Short mmCIF file of C-alpha atoms and ligand atoms in Angstrom, two decimals:
data_model
loop_
_atom_site.label_atom_id
_atom_site.label_comp_id
_atom_site.label_asym_id
_atom_site.label_seq_id
_atom_site.Cartn_x
_atom_site.Cartn_y
_atom_site.Cartn_z
CA MET G 26 194.09 155.61 205.56
CA SER G 27 191.13 156.92 208.17
CA ASN G 28 189.82 160.37 207.96
CA PHE G 29 191.31 163.08 210.16
CA SER G 30 190.10 162.83 214.09
CA LYS G 31 189.81 166.34 215.92
CA ASP G 32 191.80 165.35 218.68
CA GLN G 33 194.89 164.51 216.35
CA LYS G 34 197.56 167.41 215.66
CA THR G 35 195.76 169.40 212.90
CA PRO G 36 198.46 169.53 209.66
CA LEU G 37 198.44 173.24 210.26
CA ASP G 38 200.17 173.32 213.41
CA SER G 39 203.39 172.09 211.38
CA ILE G 40 202.90 174.84 209.41
CA PRO G 41 204.84 178.00 210.86
CA ILE G 42 202.68 181.01 210.00
CA LYS G 43 203.55 184.32 211.54
CA ALA G 44 200.29 186.87 211.67
CA ASP G 45 200.78 190.76 211.79
CA ASP G 46 200.79 192.47 214.79
CA THR G 47 197.49 194.14 213.84
CA SER G 48 194.22 193.54 212.24
CA HIS G 49 194.05 194.25 208.34
CA ILE G 50 189.86 194.12 208.43
CA GLN G 51 188.41 196.59 210.35
CA ILE G 52 184.43 197.06 210.63
CA LYS G 53 183.84 200.74 209.35
CA ASN G 54 180.76 202.01 211.93
CA ARG G 55 179.91 199.00 214.69
CA GLU G 56 176.45 201.33 215.23
CA VAL G 57 175.77 200.20 211.96
CA CYS G 58 176.79 196.44 213.12
CA LEU G 59 174.38 196.72 215.93
CA GLU G 60 171.66 198.84 214.53
CA GLU G 61 171.05 198.27 211.01
CA CYS G 62 172.05 194.66 210.23
CA GLU G 63 169.73 192.02 211.46
CA ASN G 64 171.26 188.82 210.54
CA LYS G 65 174.59 189.57 210.41
CA PRO G 66 175.74 187.84 206.89
CA CYS G 67 179.52 188.12 208.28
CA THR G 68 179.48 185.82 210.60
CA TYR G 69 178.15 183.07 208.16
CA TYR G 70 179.76 183.95 204.77
CA CYS G 71 183.04 183.80 205.65
CA PRO G 72 184.62 180.38 205.01
CA THR G 73 186.86 180.73 208.07
CA ARG G 74 184.86 182.06 210.50
CA VAL G 75 187.21 185.44 211.04
CA PHE G 76 183.39 187.25 212.77
CA SER G 77 181.42 185.92 215.17
CA TRP G 78 179.24 187.72 217.47
CA ARG G 79 179.88 188.39 220.72
CA GLY G 80 175.95 189.02 222.04
CA GLU G 81 176.97 189.48 225.25
CA GLU G 82 179.03 192.85 224.35
CA ASN G 83 176.75 193.38 221.45
CA ARG G 84 179.79 193.61 218.85
CA ILE G 85 181.43 191.54 216.36
CA GLU G 86 184.62 190.00 216.75
CA ILE G 87 186.77 189.80 214.34
CA ASP G 88 189.65 186.64 214.50
CA TYR G 89 191.91 188.31 211.65
CA THR G 90 194.16 185.42 212.04
CA ARG G 91 191.95 182.99 210.30
CA CYS G 92 192.02 184.64 207.38
CA VAL G 93 192.64 182.96 204.34
CA GLU G 94 191.92 186.71 201.71
CA CYS G 95 189.59 184.92 200.08
CA LEU G 96 187.50 188.83 199.75
CA ALA G 97 184.47 187.76 200.33
CA CYS G 98 183.58 189.92 203.66
CA PRO G 99 184.31 193.26 201.75
CA HIS G 100 181.86 192.68 198.86
CA GLY G 101 179.08 190.53 201.44
CA CYS G 102 178.73 193.05 203.41
CA PRO G 103 175.73 194.60 202.98
CA HIS G 104 176.45 197.42 204.18
CA ASN G 105 179.92 198.44 203.05
CA ASN G 106 180.58 198.46 206.80
CA ILE G 107 184.01 196.17 206.51
CA ALA G 108 187.95 197.88 205.36
CA TRP G 109 189.77 195.25 204.47
CA SER G 110 193.42 195.44 203.10
CA PHE G 111 195.80 192.73 201.96
CA PRO G 112 198.12 191.69 205.05
CA GLN G 113 201.61 192.45 205.22
CA GLY G 114 201.80 188.10 205.36
CA GLY G 115 204.28 186.69 203.59
CA TYR G 116 204.38 183.43 205.71
CA GLY G 117 200.17 181.84 205.46
CA VAL G 118 197.98 182.54 202.80
CA ASN G 119 199.47 185.13 200.33
CA TYR G 120 197.10 185.78 197.12
CA GLN G 121 198.07 189.12 196.10
CA ASN G 122 200.93 187.93 193.56
S1 SF4 K 218 177.84 192.49 207.72
FE1 SF4 K 218 178.41 194.05 207.83
S2 SF4 K 218 177.26 195.26 209.02
FE2 SF4 K 218 176.20 193.21 209.27
S3 SF4 K 218 177.60 192.25 210.97
FE3 SF4 K 218 179.08 192.15 209.23
S4 SF4 K 218 180.16 193.99 209.24
FE4 SF4 K 218 178.35 194.55 210.36
S1 SF4 K 219 188.78 187.40 203.16
FE1 SF4 K 219 187.38 186.02 203.03
S2 SF4 K 219 188.49 184.72 204.87
FE2 SF4 K 219 189.32 186.46 205.19
S3 SF4 K 219 187.99 187.42 207.30
FE3 SF4 K 219 187.04 187.72 204.57
S4 SF4 K 219 185.66 186.36 204.34
FE4 SF4 K 219 187.11 185.89 205.81
#
């Protein structure tokens, strides 16, 4: 058995996941990210890289469909600047029950 190769189809491609239409993660105040958060830790403590910094647009981008509901981000943001709620889900990861 060989290691998984990046050019192979990922196992997740075989799992039907239907993401919510709207994000369950919001930035409360984008000015705080821009003006007060030097290191932007959400871009590296999220285990699935939901947050990324778009330097050319000066903003955090959120790809909420990648979230595995570990709940690290609302607690890890040093400015309490992330609003998070459980997604409706029911198809992918769902730890709330
Ligand atoms: S850690 Fe919080 S304040 Fe900093 S960039 Fe991320 S969401 Fe914004
Ligand atoms: S709950 Fe966990 S996986 Fe989801 S965005 Fe926050 S840190 Fe990332």
